[in-house]
Amino acid sequence: MAPKSDSAEGIVLDFVNEQNRPLNSQNVADFLQKYNLKKASVQKALDALADSGRISFKEYGKQKIYIAKQDQFNIPNGEELVKMKDENAKLQQELEEQKRAVSDVETEIKNLQSNLTLEQIREKEAILRKEVEEMERNLDKLHGGVVLVRPEERKVVEELYLDRISQWRRRKRMFKDLWDAITENSPKDLKEFKDELGIEYDEDAGVNLQSLSNLMPQGKKRARGQ
């Protein structure tokens, strides 16, 4: 007679069959704590099931190892194993295809989320329209001959700019004269000496005196000697 499913023997039997692997009484007791079964009750149930032939056991010294009866399971033959293996491979392939499909959908969702919403597009359009209108107003002023900078202000800026260019040219010439005098008989490599002193030429700073001088209107450039 089979043990009742809610009895200690029934619970232990269901667990051993479900696990279908070698177990000792401590393994079973640990797993069945949620049923409030003590180790002694588990041991008693295991021994009863083994004596009745419901489960198998082997003794290793003082320890008993229990396992489910294997004749109750439908063990596939070689042909069935091959078929199961083929089905498993097919399922694995389908799983990979599903994973790729999910990945494609996630990528599409991210792309959609990165795009502007209709409301955001309208807000952006409004800002751009305002910028365009402002540019058109400035352009109309220029076409209408409106003076955006007063002549006296322009003159002050030009004179200040011309003065700075002249000072730059004068100091550049002074440096060249001093540098030539210092390095005339120097045995050192001039480039290494310059780097050692921390001196930078115009080209080192990415500027060009002549190109900046050319920004001045024709007729207002001073002679090179000034």
PDB file of C-alpha atoms in Angstrom:
ATOM      1  CA  MET A   1       0.000   0.000   0.000  1.00  0.00           C
ATOM      2  CA  ALA A   2       1.423   3.368  -1.011  1.00  0.00           C
ATOM      3  CA  PRO A   3       1.965   5.904   1.794  1.00  0.00           C
ATOM      4  CA  LYS A   4      -0.361   8.880   1.971  1.00  0.00           C
ATOM      5  CA  SER A   5       1.034  11.929   0.177  1.00  0.00           C
ATOM      6  CA  ASP A   6       0.665  14.132   3.267  1.00  0.00           C
ATOM      7  CA  SER A   7       2.326  11.648   5.622  1.00  0.00           C
ATOM      8  CA  ALA A   8       6.017  11.759   6.476  1.00  0.00           C
ATOM      9  CA  GLU A   9       6.658   8.713   4.273  1.00  0.00           C
ATOM     10  CA  GLY A  10       4.646  10.192   1.412  1.00  0.00           C
ATOM     11  CA  ILE A  11       6.506  13.520   1.570  1.00  0.00           C
ATOM     12  CA  VAL A  12       9.892  11.788   1.761  1.00  0.00           C
ATOM     13  CA  LEU A  13       9.028   9.401  -1.092  1.00  0.00           C
ATOM     14  CA  ASP A  14       7.892  12.235  -3.355  1.00  0.00           C
ATOM     15  CA  PHE A  15      11.088  14.144  -2.613  1.00  0.00           C
ATOM     16  CA  VAL A  16      13.416  11.173  -3.253  1.00  0.00           C
ATOM     17  CA  ASN A  17      11.651  10.373  -6.546  1.00  0.00           C
ATOM     18  CA  GLU A  18      11.705  14.002  -7.604  1.00  0.00           C
ATOM     19  CA  GLN A  19      15.431  14.356  -6.887  1.00  0.00           C
ATOM     20  CA  ASN A  20      16.372  10.964  -8.359  1.00  0.00           C
ATOM     21  CA  ARG A  21      19.917  11.197  -7.068  1.00  0.00           C
ATOM     22  CA  PRO A  22      21.861   9.720  -4.160  1.00  0.00           C
ATOM     23  CA  LEU A  23      20.779  11.252  -0.828  1.00  0.00           C
ATOM     24  CA  ASN A  24      21.533  10.720   2.819  1.00  0.00           C
ATOM     25  CA  SER A  25      19.138  11.391   5.663  1.00  0.00           C
ATOM     26  CA  GLN A  26      20.707  14.767   6.404  1.00  0.00           C
ATOM     27  CA  ASN A  27      20.201  15.912   2.783  1.00  0.00           C
ATOM     28  CA  VAL A  28      16.544  14.966   2.925  1.00  0.00           C
ATOM     29  CA  ALA A  29      15.986  16.509   6.355  1.00  0.00           C
ATOM     30  CA  ASP A  30      17.574  19.793   5.253  1.00  0.00           C
ATOM     31  CA  PHE A  31      15.317  20.053   2.207  1.00  0.00           C
ATOM     32  CA  LEU A  32      12.140  19.086   4.062  1.00  0.00           C
ATOM     33  CA  GLN A  33      12.466  21.489   6.975  1.00  0.00           C
ATOM     34  CA  LYS A  34       9.560  23.508   5.500  1.00  0.00           C
ATOM     35  CA  TYR A  35       7.298  20.501   6.327  1.00  0.00           C
ATOM     36  CA  ASN A  36       8.444  20.610   9.987  1.00  0.00           C
ATOM     37  CA  LEU A  37       9.936  17.139   9.680  1.00  0.00           C
ATOM     38  CA  LYS A  38      12.690  16.352  12.168  1.00  0.00           C
ATOM     39  CA  LYS A  39      15.735  14.356  11.139  1.00  0.00           C
ATOM     40  CA  ALA A  40      14.593  11.410  13.230  1.00  0.00           C
ATOM     41  CA  SER A  41      11.217  11.344  11.431  1.00  0.00           C
ATOM     42  CA  VAL A  42      12.969  11.591   8.070  1.00  0.00           C
ATOM     43  CA  GLN A  43      15.330   8.735   8.978  1.00  0.00           C
ATOM     44  CA  LYS A  44      12.411   6.592  10.109  1.00  0.00           C
ATOM     45  CA  ALA A  45      10.523   7.289   6.869  1.00  0.00           C
ATOM     46  CA  LEU A  46      13.576   6.490   4.727  1.00  0.00           C
ATOM     47  CA  ASP A  47      14.150   3.184   6.497  1.00  0.00           C
ATOM     48  CA  ALA A  48      10.477   2.256   6.154  1.00  0.00           C
ATOM     49  CA  LEU A  49      10.464   3.072   2.451  1.00  0.00           C
ATOM     50  CA  ALA A  50      13.682   1.111   1.930  1.00  0.00           C
ATOM     51  CA  ASP A  51      12.321  -1.922   3.843  1.00  0.00           C
ATOM     52  CA  SER A  52       9.135  -1.866   1.778  1.00  0.00           C
ATOM     53  CA  GLY A  53      11.101  -1.653  -1.476  1.00  0.00           C
ATOM     54  CA  ARG A  54       9.754   1.762  -2.391  1.00  0.00           C
ATOM     55  CA  ILE A  55      13.280   3.173  -2.615  1.00  0.00           C
ATOM     56  CA  SER A  56      16.743   1.644  -2.909  1.00  0.00           C
ATOM     57  CA  PHE A  57      19.648   2.109  -0.535  1.00  0.00           C
ATOM     58  CA  LYS A  58      23.263   1.153  -0.047  1.00  0.00           C
ATOM     59  CA  GLU A  59      25.362   1.205   3.092  1.00  0.00           C
ATOM     60  CA  TYR A  60      28.788   2.847   3.113  1.00  0.00           C
ATOM     61  CA  GLY A  61      30.221   2.134   6.534  1.00  0.00           C
ATOM     62  CA  LYS A  62      27.811   3.632   9.051  1.00  0.00           C
ATOM     63  CA  GLN A  63      26.064   5.795   6.471  1.00  0.00           C
ATOM     64  CA  LYS A  64      23.120   4.862   4.296  1.00  0.00           C
ATOM     65  CA  ILE A  65      22.651   6.344   0.839  1.00  0.00           C
ATOM     66  CA  TYR A  66      19.128   6.357  -0.581  1.00  0.00           C
ATOM     67  CA  ILE A  67      17.976   6.673  -4.189  1.00  0.00           C
ATOM     68  CA  ALA A  68      14.714   6.353  -6.075  1.00  0.00           C
ATOM     69  CA  LYS A  69      13.832   3.007  -7.669  1.00  0.00           C
ATOM     70  CA  GLN A  70      14.963   3.279 -11.263  1.00  0.00           C
ATOM     71  CA  ASP A  71      12.496   0.784 -12.703  1.00  0.00           C
ATOM     72  CA  GLN A  72       9.658   3.250 -12.175  1.00  0.00           C
ATOM     73  CA  PHE A  73      11.158   5.694 -14.661  1.00  0.00           C
ATOM     74  CA  ASN A  74      10.791   5.507 -18.415  1.00  0.00           C
ATOM     75  CA  ILE A  75      14.447   5.370 -19.488  1.00  0.00           C
ATOM     76  CA  PRO A  76      14.858   6.105 -23.217  1.00  0.00           C
ATOM     77  CA  ASN A  77      16.771   3.719 -25.452  1.00  0.00           C
ATOM     78  CA  GLY A  78      19.560   4.728 -27.841  1.00  0.00           C
ATOM     79  CA  GLU A  79      17.233   5.674 -30.694  1.00  0.00           C
ATOM     80  CA  GLU A  80      15.072   7.770 -28.386  1.00  0.00           C
ATOM     81  CA  LEU A  81      18.144   9.512 -26.985  1.00  0.00           C
ATOM     82  CA  VAL A  82      19.252  10.460 -30.511  1.00  0.00           C
ATOM     83  CA  LYS A  83      15.781  11.806 -31.249  1.00  0.00           C
ATOM     84  CA  MET A  84      15.739  13.783 -27.998  1.00  0.00           C
ATOM     85  CA  LYS A  85      19.183  15.167 -28.811  1.00  0.00           C
ATOM     86  CA  ASP A  86      17.991  16.320 -32.245  1.00  0.00           C
ATOM     87  CA  GLU A  87      14.895  17.923 -30.719  1.00  0.00           C
ATOM     88  CA  ASN A  88      17.036  19.663 -28.132  1.00  0.00           C
ATOM     89  CA  ALA A  89      19.326  21.047 -30.863  1.00  0.00           C
ATOM     90  CA  LYS A  90      16.271  22.298 -32.760  1.00  0.00           C
ATOM     91  CA  LEU A  91      14.904  23.961 -29.629  1.00  0.00           C
ATOM     92  CA  GLN A  92      18.281  25.578 -28.970  1.00  0.00           C
ATOM     93  CA  GLN A  93      18.283  26.992 -32.502  1.00  0.00           C
ATOM     94  CA  GLU A  94      14.752  28.335 -32.042  1.00  0.00           C
ATOM     95  CA  LEU A  95      15.813  29.858 -28.742  1.00  0.00           C
ATOM     96  CA  GLU A  96      18.732  31.649 -30.410  1.00  0.00           C
ATOM     97  CA  GLU A  97      16.402  32.950 -33.109  1.00  0.00           C
ATOM     98  CA  GLN A  98      14.014  34.235 -30.447  1.00  0.00           C
ATOM     99  CA  LYS A  99      16.899  35.912 -28.625  1.00  0.00           C
ATOM    100  CA  ARG A 100      17.950  37.657 -31.847  1.00  0.00           C
ATOM    101  CA  ALA A 101      14.365  38.750 -32.471  1.00  0.00           C
ATOM    102  CA  VAL A 102      14.125  40.150 -28.938  1.00  0.00           C
ATOM    103  CA  SER A 103      17.447  41.936 -29.410  1.00  0.00           C
ATOM    104  CA  ASP A 104      16.199  43.474 -32.681  1.00  0.00           C
ATOM    105  CA  VAL A 105      13.017  44.674 -30.980  1.00  0.00           C
ATOM    106  CA  GLU A 106      14.999  46.163 -28.075  1.00  0.00           C
ATOM    107  CA  THR A 107      17.273  47.974 -30.548  1.00  0.00           C
ATOM    108  CA  GLU A 108      14.256  49.341 -32.406  1.00  0.00           C
ATOM    109  CA  ILE A 109      12.733  50.533 -29.119  1.00  0.00           C
ATOM    110  CA  LYS A 110      15.963  52.324 -28.191  1.00  0.00           C
ATOM    111  CA  ASN A 111      16.070  53.977 -31.611  1.00  0.00           C
ATOM    112  CA  LEU A 112      12.471  55.132 -31.250  1.00  0.00           C
ATOM    113  CA  GLN A 113      13.146  56.450 -27.751  1.00  0.00           C
ATOM    114  CA  SER A 114      16.158  58.402 -29.010  1.00  0.00           C
ATOM    115  CA  ASN A 115      14.044  60.159 -31.669  1.00  0.00           C
ATOM    116  CA  LEU A 116      12.250  63.390 -30.866  1.00  0.00           C
ATOM    117  CA  THR A 117       8.583  63.247 -30.019  1.00  0.00           C
ATOM    118  CA  LEU A 118       6.089  65.320 -32.011  1.00  0.00           C
ATOM    119  CA  GLU A 119       5.890  67.831 -29.167  1.00  0.00           C
ATOM    120  CA  GLN A 120       9.698  68.132 -29.026  1.00  0.00           C
ATOM    121  CA  ILE A 121       9.849  68.621 -32.796  1.00  0.00           C
ATOM    122  CA  ARG A 122       7.311  71.438 -32.568  1.00  0.00           C
ATOM    123  CA  GLU A 123       9.262  73.112 -29.744  1.00  0.00           C
ATOM    124  CA  LYS A 124      12.487  72.824 -31.771  1.00  0.00           C
ATOM    125  CA  GLU A 125      10.742  74.240 -34.828  1.00  0.00           C
ATOM    126  CA  ALA A 126       9.482  77.239 -32.830  1.00  0.00           C
ATOM    127  CA  ILE A 127      12.994  78.013 -31.569  1.00  0.00           C
ATOM    128  CA  LEU A 128      14.485  77.745 -35.066  1.00  0.00           C
ATOM    129  CA  ARG A 129      11.761  79.984 -36.497  1.00  0.00           C
ATOM    130  CA  LYS A 130      12.596  82.671 -33.927  1.00  0.00           C
ATOM    131  CA  GLU A 131      16.290  82.425 -34.789  1.00  0.00           C
ATOM    132  CA  VAL A 132      15.543  82.702 -38.503  1.00  0.00           C
ATOM    133  CA  GLU A 133      13.310  85.742 -37.925  1.00  0.00           C
ATOM    134  CA  GLU A 134      16.053  87.448 -35.915  1.00  0.00           C
ATOM    135  CA  MET A 135      18.593  86.768 -38.675  1.00  0.00           C
ATOM    136  CA  GLU A 136      16.201  88.100 -41.308  1.00  0.00           C
ATOM    137  CA  ARG A 137      15.703  91.327 -39.321  1.00  0.00           C
ATOM    138  CA  ASN A 138      19.468  91.825 -39.081  1.00  0.00           C
ATOM    139  CA  LEU A 139      19.814  91.108 -42.782  1.00  0.00           C
ATOM    140  CA  ASP A 140      17.112  93.662 -43.599  1.00  0.00           C
ATOM    141  CA  LYS A 141      19.007  96.281 -41.587  1.00  0.00           C
ATOM    142  CA  LEU A 142      22.167  95.585 -43.554  1.00  0.00           C
ATOM    143  CA  HIS A 143      20.313  95.730 -46.857  1.00  0.00           C
ATOM    144  CA  GLY A 144      18.749  99.013 -45.800  1.00  0.00           C
ATOM    145  CA  GLY A 145      22.143 100.607 -45.177  1.00  0.00           C
ATOM    146  CA  VAL A 146      21.702 100.833 -41.424  1.00  0.00           C
ATOM    147  CA  VAL A 147      25.027 101.570 -39.712  1.00  0.00           C
ATOM    148  CA  LEU A 148      25.514  99.013 -36.999  1.00  0.00           C
ATOM    149  CA  VAL A 149      28.826 100.509 -35.791  1.00  0.00           C
ATOM    150  CA  ARG A 150      29.292 104.275 -35.542  1.00  0.00           C
ATOM    151  CA  PRO A 151      32.280 105.707 -37.452  1.00  0.00           C
ATOM    152  CA  GLU A 152      33.935 107.107 -34.308  1.00  0.00           C
ATOM    153  CA  GLU A 153      33.720 103.719 -32.601  1.00  0.00           C
ATOM    154  CA  ARG A 154      35.155 102.014 -35.674  1.00  0.00           C
ATOM    155  CA  LYS A 155      38.036 104.491 -35.782  1.00  0.00           C
ATOM    156  CA  VAL A 156      38.932 103.875 -32.114  1.00  0.00           C
ATOM    157  CA  VAL A 157      38.962 100.109 -32.641  1.00  0.00           C
ATOM    158  CA  GLU A 158      41.053 100.378 -35.818  1.00  0.00           C
ATOM    159  CA  GLU A 159      43.642 102.631 -34.169  1.00  0.00           C
ATOM    160  CA  LEU A 160      43.889 100.342 -31.141  1.00  0.00           C
ATOM    161  CA  TYR A 161      44.273  97.304 -33.382  1.00  0.00           C
ATOM    162  CA  LEU A 162      46.908  99.055 -35.527  1.00  0.00           C
ATOM    163  CA  ASP A 163      48.843 100.088 -32.418  1.00  0.00           C
ATOM    164  CA  ARG A 164      48.902  96.503 -31.110  1.00  0.00           C
ATOM    165  CA  ILE A 165      50.096  95.200 -34.476  1.00  0.00           C
ATOM    166  CA  SER A 166      52.886  97.818 -34.537  1.00  0.00           C
ATOM    167  CA  GLN A 167      54.027  96.893 -31.018  1.00  0.00           C
ATOM    168  CA  TRP A 168      53.999  93.233 -31.960  1.00  0.00           C
ATOM    169  CA  ARG A 169      56.145  93.878 -35.041  1.00  0.00           C
ATOM    170  CA  ARG A 170      58.584  96.090 -33.073  1.00  0.00           C
ATOM    171  CA  ARG A 171      59.034  93.573 -30.254  1.00  0.00           C
ATOM    172  CA  LYS A 172      59.411  90.759 -32.757  1.00  0.00           C
ATOM    173  CA  ARG A 173      62.270  92.674 -34.415  1.00  0.00           C
ATOM    174  CA  MET A 174      63.892  93.461 -31.032  1.00  0.00           C
ATOM    175  CA  PHE A 175      63.777  89.823 -30.023  1.00  0.00           C
ATOM    176  CA  LYS A 176      65.327  88.732 -33.322  1.00  0.00           C
ATOM    177  CA  ASP A 177      68.226  91.171 -32.911  1.00  0.00           C
ATOM    178  CA  LEU A 178      68.895  89.994 -29.340  1.00  0.00           C
ATOM    179  CA  TRP A 179      68.519  86.332 -30.216  1.00  0.00           C
ATOM    180  CA  ASP A 180      70.903  86.585 -33.149  1.00  0.00           C
ATOM    181  CA  ALA A 181      73.485  88.324 -30.947  1.00  0.00           C
ATOM    182  CA  ILE A 182      73.197  85.735 -28.151  1.00  0.00           C
ATOM    183  CA  THR A 183      73.304  82.672 -30.369  1.00  0.00           C
ATOM    184  CA  GLU A 184      75.798  83.887 -32.947  1.00  0.00           C
ATOM    185  CA  ASN A 185      78.692  81.864 -31.525  1.00  0.00           C
ATOM    186  CA  SER A 186      76.704  79.464 -29.347  1.00  0.00           C
ATOM    187  CA  PRO A 187      77.639  75.771 -29.747  1.00  0.00           C
ATOM    188  CA  LYS A 188      74.176  74.701 -28.601  1.00  0.00           C
ATOM    189  CA  ASP A 189      71.449  73.477 -30.909  1.00  0.00           C
ATOM    190  CA  LEU A 190      69.222  76.550 -31.351  1.00  0.00           C
ATOM    191  CA  LYS A 191      65.964  74.611 -31.184  1.00  0.00           C
ATOM    192  CA  GLU A 192      66.983  72.809 -27.984  1.00  0.00           C
ATOM    193  CA  PHE A 193      68.233  76.111 -26.511  1.00  0.00           C
ATOM    194  CA  LYS A 194      64.913  77.774 -27.361  1.00  0.00           C
ATOM    195  CA  ASP A 195      62.952  74.932 -25.731  1.00  0.00           C
ATOM    196  CA  GLU A 196      65.217  75.052 -22.692  1.00  0.00           C
ATOM    197  CA  LEU A 197      64.451  78.757 -22.209  1.00  0.00           C
ATOM    198  CA  GLY A 198      60.741  78.241 -22.828  1.00  0.00           C
ATOM    199  CA  ILE A 199      60.659  80.573 -25.836  1.00  0.00           C
ATOM    200  CA  GLU A 200      57.797  80.271 -28.304  1.00  0.00           C
ATOM    201  CA  TYR A 201      57.701  81.690 -31.827  1.00  0.00           C
ATOM    202  CA  ASP A 202      54.524  82.950 -33.438  1.00  0.00           C
ATOM    203  CA  GLU A 203      54.066  79.702 -35.303  1.00  0.00           C
ATOM    204  CA  ASP A 204      54.377  77.778 -32.031  1.00  0.00           C
ATOM    205  CA  ALA A 205      51.343  79.692 -30.761  1.00  0.00           C
ATOM    206  CA  GLY A 206      49.485  79.216 -34.052  1.00  0.00           C
ATOM    207  CA  VAL A 207      49.430  82.918 -35.040  1.00  0.00           C
ATOM    208  CA  ASN A 208      50.833  84.887 -37.960  1.00  0.00           C
ATOM    209  CA  LEU A 209      51.657  88.581 -37.798  1.00  0.00           C
ATOM    210  CA  GLN A 210      51.306  89.193 -41.519  1.00  0.00           C
ATOM    211  CA  SER A 211      47.886  87.529 -41.798  1.00  0.00           C
ATOM    212  CA  LEU A 212      46.580  89.644 -38.907  1.00  0.00           C
ATOM    213  CA  SER A 213      48.085  92.780 -40.429  1.00  0.00           C
ATOM    214  CA  ASN A 214      46.195  92.076 -43.630  1.00  0.00           C
ATOM    215  CA  LEU A 215      42.925  92.400 -41.740  1.00  0.00           C
ATOM    216  CA  MET A 216      43.382  96.186 -41.660  1.00  0.00           C
ATOM    217  CA  PRO A 217      41.745  98.118 -44.513  1.00  0.00           C
ATOM    218  CA  GLN A 218      44.045  99.174 -47.335  1.00  0.00           C
ATOM    219  CA  GLY A 219      45.557 102.617 -46.801  1.00  0.00           C
ATOM    220  CA  LYS A 220      45.521 102.362 -43.002  1.00  0.00           C
ATOM    221  CA  LYS A 221      48.454  99.990 -42.616  1.00  0.00           C
ATOM    222  CA  ARG A 222      51.598 101.504 -41.212  1.00  0.00           C
ATOM    223  CA  ALA A 223      54.911 100.999 -42.854  1.00  0.00           C
ATOM    224  CA  ARG A 224      56.949  98.037 -41.633  1.00  0.00           C
ATOM    225  CA  GLY A 225      59.481 100.318 -40.004  1.00  0.00           C
ATOM    226  CA  GLN A 226      56.878 101.904 -37.722  1.00  0.00           C
TER     227      GLN A 226
END
